């Protein structure tokens, strides 16, 4: 009788420990995304301390990602994506390159594109920004290395643009080849433009001029002298005069 009760208590204790162990492994799996074998290795190396195991896993993952990023860094990047974040007082664009169109449409790649553009206001300055400035940002560089490790391709921040609106300024945007966006105020595609206006409140016309910039291949003719894509009887300068507005700046990015 006593032996039976003791055996039952031992089984319950073992079952509770086993359930707790499974929960820890599931939690670490959710936090790190690493395989169960790697998580069990981490728990063994840290005497089953979940906090230490998580730190161990993150450190090992970062080391592996750095190694993978260095190996992939010489591969050609002929694909990519462009993104636009529109805020009430600013507009930000960015392009990120990768090796294949398959990765360019991957949600983790799109997420990195979004995160890198979202950081532009914190970097300061306006106008064109080279991808090297993004790489030099510690937090963004860590995200980049993690993305390379997870996706297994060379990924390169390319070019960026940011503009803080001044009094009386508005902007229009256009994105060609749009993907479904998982984030608010964010669009991603293959080509994108933003145009900064002074004294133009017509949203339709704002976006039509942005579309003109996407649809017109870069050429030697200045923007103001180009025939308007939506009405070739007008040049852009005519539109400015007719509607009494100015084009302050514009940017066109493609991968």
JSON list of C-alpha atoms in Angstrom, two decimals:
[
{"chain": "A", "resi": 1, "resn": "UNK", "atom": "CA", "xyz": [0.00, 0.00, 0.00]},
{"chain": "A", "resi": 2, "resn": "UNK", "atom": "CA", "xyz": [2.75, 2.50, 1.05]},
{"chain": "A", "resi": 3, "resn": "UNK", "atom": "CA", "xyz": [4.85, 1.50, -1.98]},
{"chain": "A", "resi": 4, "resn": "UNK", "atom": "CA", "xyz": [1.86, 2.09, -4.25]},
{"chain": "A", "resi": 5, "resn": "UNK", "atom": "CA", "xyz": [1.22, 5.59, -2.83]},
{"chain": "A", "resi": 6, "resn": "UNK", "atom": "CA", "xyz": [4.92, 6.49, -3.10]},
{"chain": "A", "resi": 7, "resn": "UNK", "atom": "CA", "xyz": [5.07, 5.29, -6.70]},
{"chain": "A", "resi": 8, "resn": "UNK", "atom": "CA", "xyz": [1.98, 7.37, -7.58]},
{"chain": "A", "resi": 9, "resn": "UNK", "atom": "CA", "xyz": [3.52, 10.47, -5.97]},
{"chain": "A", "resi": 10, "resn": "UNK", "atom": "CA", "xyz": [6.79, 9.94, -7.86]},
{"chain": "A", "resi": 11, "resn": "UNK", "atom": "CA", "xyz": [4.95, 9.58, -11.17]},
{"chain": "A", "resi": 12, "resn": "UNK", "atom": "CA", "xyz": [2.97, 12.77, -10.52]},
{"chain": "A", "resi": 13, "resn": "UNK", "atom": "CA", "xyz": [6.18, 14.63, -9.65]},
{"chain": "A", "resi": 14, "resn": "UNK", "atom": "CA", "xyz": [7.93, 13.34, -12.78]},
{"chain": "A", "resi": 15, "resn": "UNK", "atom": "CA", "xyz": [4.91, 14.24, -14.91]},
{"chain": "A", "resi": 16, "resn": "UNK", "atom": "CA", "xyz": [4.83, 17.78, -13.49]},
{"chain": "A", "resi": 17, "resn": "UNK", "atom": "CA", "xyz": [8.56, 18.21, -14.17]},
{"chain": "A", "resi": 18, "resn": "UNK", "atom": "CA", "xyz": [8.14, 16.83, -17.69]},
{"chain": "A", "resi": 19, "resn": "UNK", "atom": "CA", "xyz": [5.24, 19.22, -18.41]},
{"chain": "A", "resi": 20, "resn": "UNK", "atom": "CA", "xyz": [7.20, 22.18, -17.03]},
{"chain": "A", "resi": 21, "resn": "UNK", "atom": "CA", "xyz": [10.20, 21.18, -19.17]},
{"chain": "A", "resi": 22, "resn": "UNK", "atom": "CA", "xyz": [8.05, 21.02, -22.27]},
{"chain": "A", "resi": 23, "resn": "UNK", "atom": "CA", "xyz": [6.63, 24.47, -21.53]},
{"chain": "A", "resi": 24, "resn": "UNK", "atom": "CA", "xyz": [10.13, 25.92, -21.15]},
{"chain": "A", "resi": 25, "resn": "UNK", "atom": "CA", "xyz": [11.21, 24.37, -24.46]},
{"chain": "A", "resi": 26, "resn": "UNK", "atom": "CA", "xyz": [8.06, 25.67, -26.20]},
{"chain": "A", "resi": 27, "resn": "UNK", "atom": "CA", "xyz": [8.64, 29.14, -24.76]},
{"chain": "A", "resi": 28, "resn": "UNK", "atom": "CA", "xyz": [12.29, 29.21, -25.90]},
{"chain": "A", "resi": 29, "resn": "UNK", "atom": "CA", "xyz": [11.24, 27.93, -29.30]},
{"chain": "A", "resi": 30, "resn": "UNK", "atom": "CA", "xyz": [8.71, 30.79, -29.62]},
{"chain": "A", "resi": 31, "resn": "UNK", "atom": "CA", "xyz": [11.23, 33.40, -28.44]},
{"chain": "A", "resi": 32, "resn": "UNK", "atom": "CA", "xyz": [14.16, 32.33, -30.62]},
{"chain": "A", "resi": 33, "resn": "UNK", "atom": "CA", "xyz": [12.70, 30.36, -33.52]},
{"chain": "A", "resi": 34, "resn": "UNK", "atom": "CA", "xyz": [15.52, 27.83, -33.15]},
{"chain": "A", "resi": 35, "resn": "UNK", "atom": "CA", "xyz": [15.04, 24.04, -33.45]},
{"chain": "A", "resi": 36, "resn": "UNK", "atom": "CA", "xyz": [14.21, 21.88, -30.42]},
{"chain": "A", "resi": 37, "resn": "UNK", "atom": "CA", "xyz": [17.56, 20.06, -30.58]},
{"chain": "A", "resi": 38, "resn": "UNK", "atom": "CA", "xyz": [19.41, 23.38, -30.24]},
{"chain": "A", "resi": 39, "resn": "UNK", "atom": "CA", "xyz": [17.15, 24.43, -27.33]},
{"chain": "A", "resi": 40, "resn": "UNK", "atom": "CA", "xyz": [17.78, 21.20, -25.44]},
{"chain": "A", "resi": 41, "resn": "UNK", "atom": "CA", "xyz": [21.51, 21.71, -25.99]},
{"chain": "A", "resi": 42, "resn": "UNK", "atom": "CA", "xyz": [21.20, 25.20, -24.50]},
{"chain": "A", "resi": 43, "resn": "UNK", "atom": "CA", "xyz": [19.33, 23.92, -21.44]},
{"chain": "A", "resi": 44, "resn": "UNK", "atom": "CA", "xyz": [21.99, 21.28, -20.83]},
{"chain": "A", "resi": 45, "resn": "UNK", "atom": "CA", "xyz": [24.74, 23.88, -21.15]},
{"chain": "A", "resi": 46, "resn": "UNK", "atom": "CA", "xyz": [23.05, 26.21, -18.63]},
{"chain": "A", "resi": 47, "resn": "UNK", "atom": "CA", "xyz": [21.80, 23.72, -16.01]},
{"chain": "A", "resi": 48, "resn": "UNK", "atom": "CA", "xyz": [18.21, 24.09, -17.22]},
{"chain": "A", "resi": 49, "resn": "UNK", "atom": "CA", "xyz": [18.08, 27.82, -16.47]},
{"chain": "A", "resi": 50, "resn": "UNK", "atom": "CA", "xyz": [15.56, 29.26, -19.01]},
{"chain": "A", "resi": 51, "resn": "UNK", "atom": "CA", "xyz": [16.91, 32.83, -18.88]},
{"chain": "A", "resi": 52, "resn": "UNK", "atom": "CA", "xyz": [20.53, 31.73, -19.34]},
{"chain": "A", "resi": 53, "resn": "UNK", "atom": "CA", "xyz": [19.49, 29.24, -22.03]},
{"chain": "A", "resi": 54, "resn": "UNK", "atom": "CA", "xyz": [17.76, 32.01, -23.99]},
{"chain": "A", "resi": 55, "resn": "UNK", "atom": "CA", "xyz": [20.85, 34.21, -23.77]},
{"chain": "A", "resi": 56, "resn": "UNK", "atom": "CA", "xyz": [23.04, 31.28, -24.85]},
{"chain": "A", "resi": 57, "resn": "UNK", "atom": "CA", "xyz": [20.78, 30.59, -27.83]},
{"chain": "A", "resi": 58, "resn": "UNK", "atom": "CA", "xyz": [20.70, 34.23, -28.94]},
{"chain": "A", "resi": 59, "resn": "UNK", "atom": "CA", "xyz": [24.48, 34.50, -28.72]},
{"chain": "A", "resi": 60, "resn": "UNK", "atom": "CA", "xyz": [25.02, 31.32, -30.73]},
{"chain": "A", "resi": 61, "resn": "UNK", "atom": "CA", "xyz": [22.43, 32.40, -33.31]},
{"chain": "A", "resi": 62, "resn": "UNK", "atom": "CA", "xyz": [24.13, 35.78, -33.71]},
{"chain": "A", "resi": 63, "resn": "UNK", "atom": "CA", "xyz": [27.51, 34.14, -34.19]},
{"chain": "A", "resi": 64, "resn": "UNK", "atom": "CA", "xyz": [26.07, 31.82, -36.86]},
{"chain": "A", "resi": 65, "resn": "UNK", "atom": "CA", "xyz": [24.28, 34.70, -38.59]},
{"chain": "A", "resi": 66, "resn": "UNK", "atom": "CA", "xyz": [27.48, 36.79, -38.69]},
{"chain": "A", "resi": 67, "resn": "UNK", "atom": "CA", "xyz": [29.36, 33.86, -40.19]},
{"chain": "A", "resi": 68, "resn": "UNK", "atom": "CA", "xyz": [26.62, 33.30, -42.79]},
{"chain": "A", "resi": 69, "resn": "UNK", "atom": "CA", "xyz": [26.46, 37.02, -43.65]},
{"chain": "A", "resi": 70, "resn": "UNK", "atom": "CA", "xyz": [30.22, 37.10, -44.30]},
{"chain": "A", "resi": 71, "resn": "UNK", "atom": "CA", "xyz": [30.02, 34.05, -46.58]},
{"chain": "A", "resi": 72, "resn": "UNK", "atom": "CA", "xyz": [27.10, 35.50, -48.56]},
{"chain": "A", "resi": 73, "resn": "UNK", "atom": "CA", "xyz": [28.40, 39.07, -48.82]},
{"chain": "A", "resi": 74, "resn": "UNK", "atom": "CA", "xyz": [30.01, 38.60, -52.25]},
{"chain": "A", "resi": 75, "resn": "UNK", "atom": "CA", "xyz": [26.91, 37.19, -53.95]},
{"chain": "A", "resi": 76, "resn": "UNK", "atom": "CA", "xyz": [25.17, 39.38, -56.52]},
{"chain": "A", "resi": 77, "resn": "UNK", "atom": "CA", "xyz": [21.94, 41.11, -55.48]},
{"chain": "A", "resi": 78, "resn": "UNK", "atom": "CA", "xyz": [19.81, 41.50, -58.61]},
{"chain": "A", "resi": 79, "resn": "UNK", "atom": "CA", "xyz": [16.37, 41.56, -56.95]},
{"chain": "A", "resi": 80, "resn": "UNK", "atom": "CA", "xyz": [14.80, 43.62, -54.21]},
{"chain": "A", "resi": 81, "resn": "UNK", "atom": "CA", "xyz": [11.98, 45.79, -53.04]},
{"chain": "A", "resi": 82, "resn": "UNK", "atom": "CA", "xyz": [11.17, 49.45, -52.47]},
{"chain": "A", "resi": 83, "resn": "UNK", "atom": "CA", "xyz": [9.03, 50.74, -49.63]},
{"chain": "A", "resi": 84, "resn": "UNK", "atom": "CA", "xyz": [7.28, 53.98, -48.65]},
{"chain": "A", "resi": 85, "resn": "UNK", "atom": "CA", "xyz": [6.16, 55.10, -45.19]},
{"chain": "A", "resi": 86, "resn": "UNK", "atom": "CA", "xyz": [3.74, 58.04, -45.21]},
{"chain": "A", "resi": 87, "resn": "UNK", "atom": "CA", "xyz": [3.27, 60.05, -42.02]},
{"chain": "A", "resi": 88, "resn": "UNK", "atom": "CA", "xyz": [1.29, 63.28, -41.51]},
{"chain": "A", "resi": 89, "resn": "UNK", "atom": "CA", "xyz": [4.48, 65.36, -41.26]},
{"chain": "A", "resi": 90, "resn": "UNK", "atom": "CA", "xyz": [7.07, 63.32, -43.18]},
{"chain": "A", "resi": 91, "resn": "UNK", "atom": "CA", "xyz": [7.67, 60.91, -46.05]},
{"chain": "A", "resi": 92, "resn": "UNK", "atom": "CA", "xyz": [10.32, 58.15, -46.13]},
{"chain": "A", "resi": 93, "resn": "UNK", "atom": "CA", "xyz": [11.40, 55.78, -48.91]},
{"chain": "A", "resi": 94, "resn": "UNK", "atom": "CA", "xyz": [13.92, 52.96, -49.03]},
{"chain": "A", "resi": 95, "resn": "UNK", "atom": "CA", "xyz": [15.19, 50.17, -51.25]},
{"chain": "A", "resi": 96, "resn": "UNK", "atom": "CA", "xyz": [16.75, 46.89, -50.13]},
{"chain": "A", "resi": 97, "resn": "UNK", "atom": "CA", "xyz": [18.43, 44.38, -52.46]},
{"chain": "A", "resi": 98, "resn": "UNK", "atom": "CA", "xyz": [18.51, 40.58, -52.31]},
{"chain": "A", "resi": 99, "resn": "UNK", "atom": "CA", "xyz": [19.39, 37.67, -54.60]},
{"chain": "A", "resi": 100, "resn": "UNK", "atom": "CA", "xyz": [16.01, 36.27, -55.65]},
{"chain": "A", "resi": 101, "resn": "UNK", "atom": "CA", "xyz": [12.47, 37.47, -56.26]},
{"chain": "A", "resi": 102, "resn": "UNK", "atom": "CA", "xyz": [11.30, 34.69, -53.93]},
{"chain": "A", "resi": 103, "resn": "UNK", "atom": "CA", "xyz": [13.05, 36.29, -50.94]},
{"chain": "A", "resi": 104, "resn": "UNK", "atom": "CA", "xyz": [11.98, 39.80, -52.04]},
{"chain": "A", "resi": 105, "resn": "UNK", "atom": "CA", "xyz": [8.35, 38.79, -51.41]},
{"chain": "A", "resi": 106, "resn": "UNK", "atom": "CA", "xyz": [9.11, 37.01, -48.12]},
{"chain": "A", "resi": 107, "resn": "UNK", "atom": "CA", "xyz": [7.38, 38.58, -45.12]},
{"chain": "A", "resi": 108, "resn": "UNK", "atom": "CA", "xyz": [10.64, 38.70, -43.10]},
{"chain": "A", "resi": 109, "resn": "UNK", "atom": "CA", "xyz": [12.37, 40.59, -45.92]},
{"chain": "A", "resi": 110, "resn": "UNK", "atom": "CA", "xyz": [9.43, 43.01, -46.14]},
{"chain": "A", "resi": 111, "resn": "UNK", "atom": "CA", "xyz": [9.60, 43.44, -42.37]},
{"chain": "A", "resi": 112, "resn": "UNK", "atom": "CA", "xyz": [13.29, 44.41, -42.52]},
{"chain": "A", "resi": 113, "resn": "UNK", "atom": "CA", "xyz": [12.56, 46.86, -45.35]},
{"chain": "A", "resi": 114, "resn": "UNK", "atom": "CA", "xyz": [9.85, 48.46, -43.21]},
{"chain": "A", "resi": 115, "resn": "UNK", "atom": "CA", "xyz": [12.01, 48.57, -40.07]},
{"chain": "A", "resi": 116, "resn": "UNK", "atom": "CA", "xyz": [14.94, 50.16, -41.91]},
{"chain": "A", "resi": 117, "resn": "UNK", "atom": "CA", "xyz": [12.72, 52.88, -43.42]},
{"chain": "A", "resi": 118, "resn": "UNK", "atom": "CA", "xyz": [10.98, 53.51, -40.08]},
{"chain": "A", "resi": 119, "resn": "UNK", "atom": "CA", "xyz": [14.35, 54.37, -38.53]},
{"chain": "A", "resi": 120, "resn": "UNK", "atom": "CA", "xyz": [15.10, 57.21, -40.99]},
{"chain": "A", "resi": 121, "resn": "UNK", "atom": "CA", "xyz": [13.57, 60.02, -38.88]},
{"chain": "A", "resi": 122, "resn": "UNK", "atom": "CA", "xyz": [15.81, 58.98, -35.97]},
{"chain": "A", "resi": 123, "resn": "UNK", "atom": "CA", "xyz": [18.96, 59.16, -38.12]},
{"chain": "A", "resi": 124, "resn": "UNK", "atom": "CA", "xyz": [18.40, 62.86, -38.81]},
{"chain": "A", "resi": 125, "resn": "UNK", "atom": "CA", "xyz": [18.77, 64.82, -42.01]},
{"chain": "A", "resi": 126, "resn": "UNK", "atom": "CA", "xyz": [16.72, 65.01, -45.20]},
{"chain": "A", "resi": 127, "resn": "UNK", "atom": "CA", "xyz": [17.23, 64.02, -48.81]},
{"chain": "A", "resi": 128, "resn": "UNK", "atom": "CA", "xyz": [18.97, 60.96, -50.21]},
{"chain": "A", "resi": 129, "resn": "UNK", "atom": "CA", "xyz": [20.67, 58.60, -47.75]},
{"chain": "A", "resi": 130, "resn": "UNK", "atom": "CA", "xyz": [23.01, 55.80, -48.79]},
{"chain": "A", "resi": 131, "resn": "UNK", "atom": "CA", "xyz": [22.53, 52.28, -47.47]},
{"chain": "A", "resi": 132, "resn": "UNK", "atom": "CA", "xyz": [25.91, 52.42, -45.70]},
{"chain": "A", "resi": 133, "resn": "UNK", "atom": "CA", "xyz": [24.38, 54.78, -43.12]},
{"chain": "A", "resi": 134, "resn": "UNK", "atom": "CA", "xyz": [21.73, 52.15, -42.37]},
{"chain": "A", "resi": 135, "resn": "UNK", "atom": "CA", "xyz": [24.39, 49.45, -41.95]},
{"chain": "A", "resi": 136, "resn": "UNK", "atom": "CA", "xyz": [26.32, 51.69, -39.55]},
{"chain": "A", "resi": 137, "resn": "UNK", "atom": "CA", "xyz": [23.29, 51.91, -37.25]},
{"chain": "A", "resi": 138, "resn": "UNK", "atom": "CA", "xyz": [23.87, 49.27, -34.56]},
{"chain": "A", "resi": 139, "resn": "UNK", "atom": "CA", "xyz": [20.24, 48.20, -34.09]},
{"chain": "A", "resi": 140, "resn": "UNK", "atom": "CA", "xyz": [19.53, 48.04, -37.82]},
{"chain": "A", "resi": 141, "resn": "UNK", "atom": "CA", "xyz": [22.74, 46.16, -38.48]},
{"chain": "A", "resi": 142, "resn": "UNK", "atom": "CA", "xyz": [21.69, 43.50, -35.95]},
{"chain": "A", "resi": 143, "resn": "UNK", "atom": "CA", "xyz": [18.32, 43.20, -37.70]},
{"chain": "A", "resi": 144, "resn": "UNK", "atom": "CA", "xyz": [20.09, 42.93, -41.05]},
{"chain": "A", "resi": 145, "resn": "UNK", "atom": "CA", "xyz": [22.39, 40.13, -39.87]},
{"chain": "A", "resi": 146, "resn": "UNK", "atom": "CA", "xyz": [19.42, 38.29, -38.37]},
{"chain": "A", "resi": 147, "resn": "UNK", "atom": "CA", "xyz": [17.50, 38.60, -41.66]},
{"chain": "A", "resi": 148, "resn": "UNK", "atom": "CA", "xyz": [20.47, 37.29, -43.66]},
{"chain": "A", "resi": 149, "resn": "UNK", "atom": "CA", "xyz": [20.84, 34.36, -41.29]},
{"chain": "A", "resi": 150, "resn": "UNK", "atom": "CA", "xyz": [17.15, 33.51, -41.45]},
{"chain": "A", "resi": 151, "resn": "UNK", "atom": "CA", "xyz": [16.62, 33.96, -45.21]},
{"chain": "A", "resi": 152, "resn": "UNK", "atom": "CA", "xyz": [19.99, 32.59, -46.37]},
{"chain": "A", "resi": 153, "resn": "UNK", "atom": "CA", "xyz": [20.65, 35.28, -48.98]},
{"chain": "A", "resi": 154, "resn": "UNK", "atom": "CA", "xyz": [22.86, 38.32, -49.31]},
{"chain": "A", "resi": 155, "resn": "UNK", "atom": "CA", "xyz": [20.73, 41.34, -48.35]},
{"chain": "A", "resi": 156, "resn": "UNK", "atom": "CA", "xyz": [21.93, 44.91, -48.91]},
{"chain": "A", "resi": 157, "resn": "UNK", "atom": "CA", "xyz": [20.27, 48.18, -47.88]},
{"chain": "A", "resi": 158, "resn": "UNK", "atom": "CA", "xyz": [20.59, 50.28, -51.04]},
{"chain": "A", "resi": 159, "resn": "UNK", "atom": "CA", "xyz": [19.24, 53.84, -51.07]},
{"chain": "A", "resi": 160, "resn": "UNK", "atom": "CA", "xyz": [16.89, 55.83, -48.87]},
{"chain": "A", "resi": 161, "resn": "UNK", "atom": "CA", "xyz": [15.13, 59.18, -48.87]},
{"chain": "A", "resi": 162, "resn": "UNK", "atom": "CA", "xyz": [13.51, 61.20, -46.09]},
{"chain": "A", "resi": 163, "resn": "UNK", "atom": "CA", "xyz": [11.77, 64.58, -45.99]},
{"chain": "A", "resi": 164, "resn": "UNK", "atom": "CA", "xyz": [10.17, 66.42, -43.07]},
{"chain": "A", "resi": 165, "resn": "UNK", "atom": "CA", "xyz": [7.33, 68.60, -44.30]},
{"chain": "A", "resi": 166, "resn": "UNK", "atom": "CA", "xyz": [7.55, 72.34, -43.72]},
{"chain": "A", "resi": 167, "resn": "UNK", "atom": "CA", "xyz": [4.61, 74.73, -43.44]},
{"chain": "A", "resi": 168, "resn": "UNK", "atom": "CA", "xyz": [2.54, 74.73, -46.63]},
{"chain": "A", "resi": 169, "resn": "UNK", "atom": "CA", "xyz": [4.12, 71.53, -47.96]},
{"chain": "A", "resi": 170, "resn": "UNK", "atom": "CA", "xyz": [2.33, 68.34, -48.98]},
{"chain": "A", "resi": 171, "resn": "UNK", "atom": "CA", "xyz": [3.45, 65.18, -50.79]},
{"chain": "A", "resi": 172, "resn": "UNK", "atom": "CA", "xyz": [2.22, 62.63, -53.29]},
{"chain": "A", "resi": 173, "resn": "UNK", "atom": "CA", "xyz": [3.40, 59.03, -53.61]},
{"chain": "A", "resi": 174, "resn": "UNK", "atom": "CA", "xyz": [3.07, 56.19, -56.08]},
{"chain": "A", "resi": 175, "resn": "UNK", "atom": "CA", "xyz": [4.21, 52.57, -55.86]},
{"chain": "A", "resi": 176, "resn": "UNK", "atom": "CA", "xyz": [4.36, 50.26, -58.89]},
{"chain": "A", "resi": 177, "resn": "UNK", "atom": "CA", "xyz": [3.92, 46.50, -58.45]},
{"chain": "A", "resi": 178, "resn": "UNK", "atom": "CA", "xyz": [2.48, 46.81, -54.95]},
{"chain": "A", "resi": 179, "resn": "UNK", "atom": "CA", "xyz": [2.50, 43.92, -52.47]},
{"chain": "A", "resi": 180, "resn": "UNK", "atom": "CA", "xyz": [-0.05, 43.46, -49.70]},
{"chain": "A", "resi": 181, "resn": "UNK", "atom": "CA", "xyz": [1.18, 45.56, -46.79]},
{"chain": "A", "resi": 182, "resn": "UNK", "atom": "CA", "xyz": [1.28, 44.16, -43.24]},
{"chain": "A", "resi": 183, "resn": "UNK", "atom": "CA", "xyz": [1.94, 47.61, -41.72]},
{"chain": "A", "resi": 184, "resn": "UNK", "atom": "CA", "xyz": [-0.05, 50.84, -41.46]},
{"chain": "A", "resi": 185, "resn": "UNK", "atom": "CA", "xyz": [1.01, 53.75, -43.70]},
{"chain": "A", "resi": 186, "resn": "UNK", "atom": "CA", "xyz": [3.40, 51.44, -45.56]},
{"chain": "A", "resi": 187, "resn": "UNK", "atom": "CA", "xyz": [3.50, 50.39, -49.21]},
{"chain": "A", "resi": 188, "resn": "UNK", "atom": "CA", "xyz": [6.04, 48.14, -50.92]},
{"chain": "A", "resi": 189, "resn": "UNK", "atom": "CA", "xyz": [6.68, 47.33, -54.57]},
{"chain": "A", "resi": 190, "resn": "UNK", "atom": "CA", "xyz": [9.25, 47.41, -57.35]},
{"chain": "A", "resi": 191, "resn": "UNK", "atom": "CA", "xyz": [9.39, 51.17, -58.08]},
{"chain": "A", "resi": 192, "resn": "UNK", "atom": "CA", "xyz": [8.27, 54.06, -55.87]},
{"chain": "A", "resi": 193, "resn": "UNK", "atom": "CA", "xyz": [8.28, 57.84, -55.94]},
{"chain": "A", "resi": 194, "resn": "UNK", "atom": "CA", "xyz": [7.52, 60.74, -53.64]},
{"chain": "A", "resi": 195, "resn": "UNK", "atom": "CA", "xyz": [7.02, 64.36, -54.67]},
{"chain": "A", "resi": 196, "resn": "UNK", "atom": "CA", "xyz": [7.11, 67.31, -52.27]},
{"chain": "A", "resi": 197, "resn": "UNK", "atom": "CA", "xyz": [4.82, 70.22, -53.15]},
{"chain": "A", "resi": 198, "resn": "UNK", "atom": "CA", "xyz": [4.25, 73.72, -51.87]},
{"chain": "A", "resi": 199, "resn": "UNK", "atom": "CA", "xyz": [0.68, 75.00, -52.01]},
{"chain": "A", "resi": 200, "resn": "UNK", "atom": "CA", "xyz": [-0.95, 71.91, -53.54]},
{"chain": "A", "resi": 201, "resn": "UNK", "atom": "CA", "xyz": [-3.81, 70.28, -51.63]},
{"chain": "A", "resi": 202, "resn": "UNK", "atom": "CA", "xyz": [-5.33, 68.25, -54.49]},
{"chain": "A", "resi": 203, "resn": "UNK", "atom": "CA", "xyz": [-4.48, 64.67, -53.44]},
{"chain": "A", "resi": 204, "resn": "UNK", "atom": "CA", "xyz": [-5.42, 63.23, -56.83]},
{"chain": "A", "resi": 205, "resn": "UNK", "atom": "CA", "xyz": [-3.06, 65.58, -58.67]},
{"chain": "A", "resi": 206, "resn": "UNK", "atom": "CA", "xyz": [-0.32, 64.98, -56.10]},
{"chain": "A", "resi": 207, "resn": "UNK", "atom": "CA", "xyz": [-0.42, 61.24, -56.73]},
{"chain": "A", "resi": 208, "resn": "UNK", "atom": "CA", "xyz": [-0.78, 61.64, -60.52]},
{"chain": "A", "resi": 209, "resn": "UNK", "atom": "CA", "xyz": [2.49, 63.59, -60.61]},
{"chain": "A", "resi": 210, "resn": "UNK", "atom": "CA", "xyz": [4.12, 60.93, -58.43]},
{"chain": "A", "resi": 211, "resn": "UNK", "atom": "CA", "xyz": [2.85, 58.29, -60.89]},
{"chain": "A", "resi": 212, "resn": "UNK", "atom": "CA", "xyz": [4.30, 60.36, -63.76]},
{"chain": "A", "resi": 213, "resn": "UNK", "atom": "CA", "xyz": [7.74, 60.17, -62.11]},
{"chain": "A", "resi": 214, "resn": "UNK", "atom": "CA", "xyz": [7.47, 56.37, -61.75]},
{"chain": "A", "resi": 215, "resn": "UNK", "atom": "CA", "xyz": [6.20, 55.93, -65.32]},
{"chain": "A", "resi": 216, "resn": "UNK", "atom": "CA", "xyz": [8.78, 58.19, -66.94]},
{"chain": "A", "resi": 217, "resn": "UNK", "atom": "CA", "xyz": [12.21, 56.60, -67.17]},
{"chain": "A", "resi": 218, "resn": "UNK", "atom": "CA", "xyz": [15.06, 58.81, -65.93]},
{"chain": "A", "resi": 219, "resn": "UNK", "atom": "CA", "xyz": [16.16, 61.04, -68.80]},
{"chain": "A", "resi": 220, "resn": "UNK", "atom": "CA", "xyz": [18.05, 64.24, -69.60]},
{"chain": "A", "resi": 221, "resn": "UNK", "atom": "CA", "xyz": [14.86, 66.32, -69.81]},
{"chain": "A", "resi": 222, "resn": "UNK", "atom": "CA", "xyz": [14.24, 68.19, -66.53]},
{"chain": "A", "resi": 223, "resn": "UNK", "atom": "CA", "xyz": [11.04, 67.21, -64.75]},
{"chain": "A", "resi": 224, "resn": "UNK", "atom": "CA", "xyz": [9.34, 70.57, -65.31]},
{"chain": "A", "resi": 225, "resn": "UNK", "atom": "CA", "xyz": [9.88, 70.29, -69.08]},
{"chain": "A", "resi": 226, "resn": "UNK", "atom": "CA", "xyz": [8.53, 66.75, -69.41]},
{"chain": "A", "resi": 227, "resn": "UNK", "atom": "CA", "xyz": [5.16, 66.02, -71.04]},
{"chain": "A", "resi": 228, "resn": "UNK", "atom": "CA", "xyz": [2.64, 65.11, -68.37]},
{"chain": "A", "resi": 229, "resn": "UNK", "atom": "CA", "xyz": [1.93, 61.36, -68.43]},
{"chain": "A", "resi": 230, "resn": "UNK", "atom": "CA", "xyz": [-1.83, 61.90, -67.97]},
{"chain": "A", "resi": 231, "resn": "UNK", "atom": "CA", "xyz": [-2.12, 64.70, -70.56]},
{"chain": "A", "resi": 232, "resn": "UNK", "atom": "CA", "xyz": [0.62, 65.03, -73.16]},
{"chain": "A", "resi": 233, "resn": "UNK", "atom": "CA", "xyz": [-0.72, 68.44, -74.24]},
{"chain": "A", "resi": 234, "resn": "UNK", "atom": "CA", "xyz": [0.77, 69.80, -71.03]},
{"chain": "A", "resi": 235, "resn": "UNK", "atom": "CA", "xyz": [4.23, 69.82, -69.54]},
{"chain": "A", "resi": 236, "resn": "UNK", "atom": "CA", "xyz": [4.69, 69.64, -65.78]},
{"chain": "A", "resi": 237, "resn": "UNK", "atom": "CA", "xyz": [5.54, 73.33, -65.63]},
{"chain": "A", "resi": 238, "resn": "UNK", "atom": "CA", "xyz": [2.12, 74.13, -67.16]},
{"chain": "A", "resi": 239, "resn": "UNK", "atom": "CA", "xyz": [0.44, 72.20, -64.34]},
{"chain": "A", "resi": 240, "resn": "UNK", "atom": "CA", "xyz": [2.38, 74.18, -61.75]},
{"chain": "A", "resi": 241, "resn": "UNK", "atom": "CA", "xyz": [1.22, 77.47, -63.29]},
{"chain": "A", "resi": 242, "resn": "UNK", "atom": "CA", "xyz": [-2.40, 76.36, -63.77]},
{"chain": "A", "resi": 243, "resn": "UNK", "atom": "CA", "xyz": [-2.78, 75.21, -60.16]},
{"chain": "A", "resi": 244, "resn": "UNK", "atom": "CA", "xyz": [-0.37, 77.73, -58.56]},
{"chain": "A", "resi": 245, "resn": "UNK", "atom": "CA", "xyz": [1.93, 75.25, -56.84]},
{"chain": "A", "resi": 246, "resn": "UNK", "atom": "CA", "xyz": [5.63, 74.45, -56.76]},
{"chain": "A", "resi": 247, "resn": "UNK", "atom": "CA", "xyz": [7.53, 71.16, -56.81]},
{"chain": "A", "resi": 248, "resn": "UNK", "atom": "CA", "xyz": [10.02, 71.41, -53.96]},
{"chain": "A", "resi": 249, "resn": "UNK", "atom": "CA", "xyz": [11.72, 68.03, -54.35]},
{"chain": "A", "resi": 250, "resn": "UNK", "atom": "CA", "xyz": [11.11, 64.51, -55.61]},
{"chain": "A", "resi": 251, "resn": "UNK", "atom": "CA", "xyz": [12.64, 61.05, -55.38]},
{"chain": "A", "resi": 252, "resn": "UNK", "atom": "CA", "xyz": [12.30, 57.92, -57.51]},
{"chain": "A", "resi": 253, "resn": "UNK", "atom": "CA", "xyz": [13.67, 54.63, -56.18]},
{"chain": "A", "resi": 254, "resn": "UNK", "atom": "CA", "xyz": [13.77, 51.19, -57.73]},
{"chain": "A", "resi": 255, "resn": "UNK", "atom": "CA", "xyz": [15.71, 48.09, -56.76]}
]
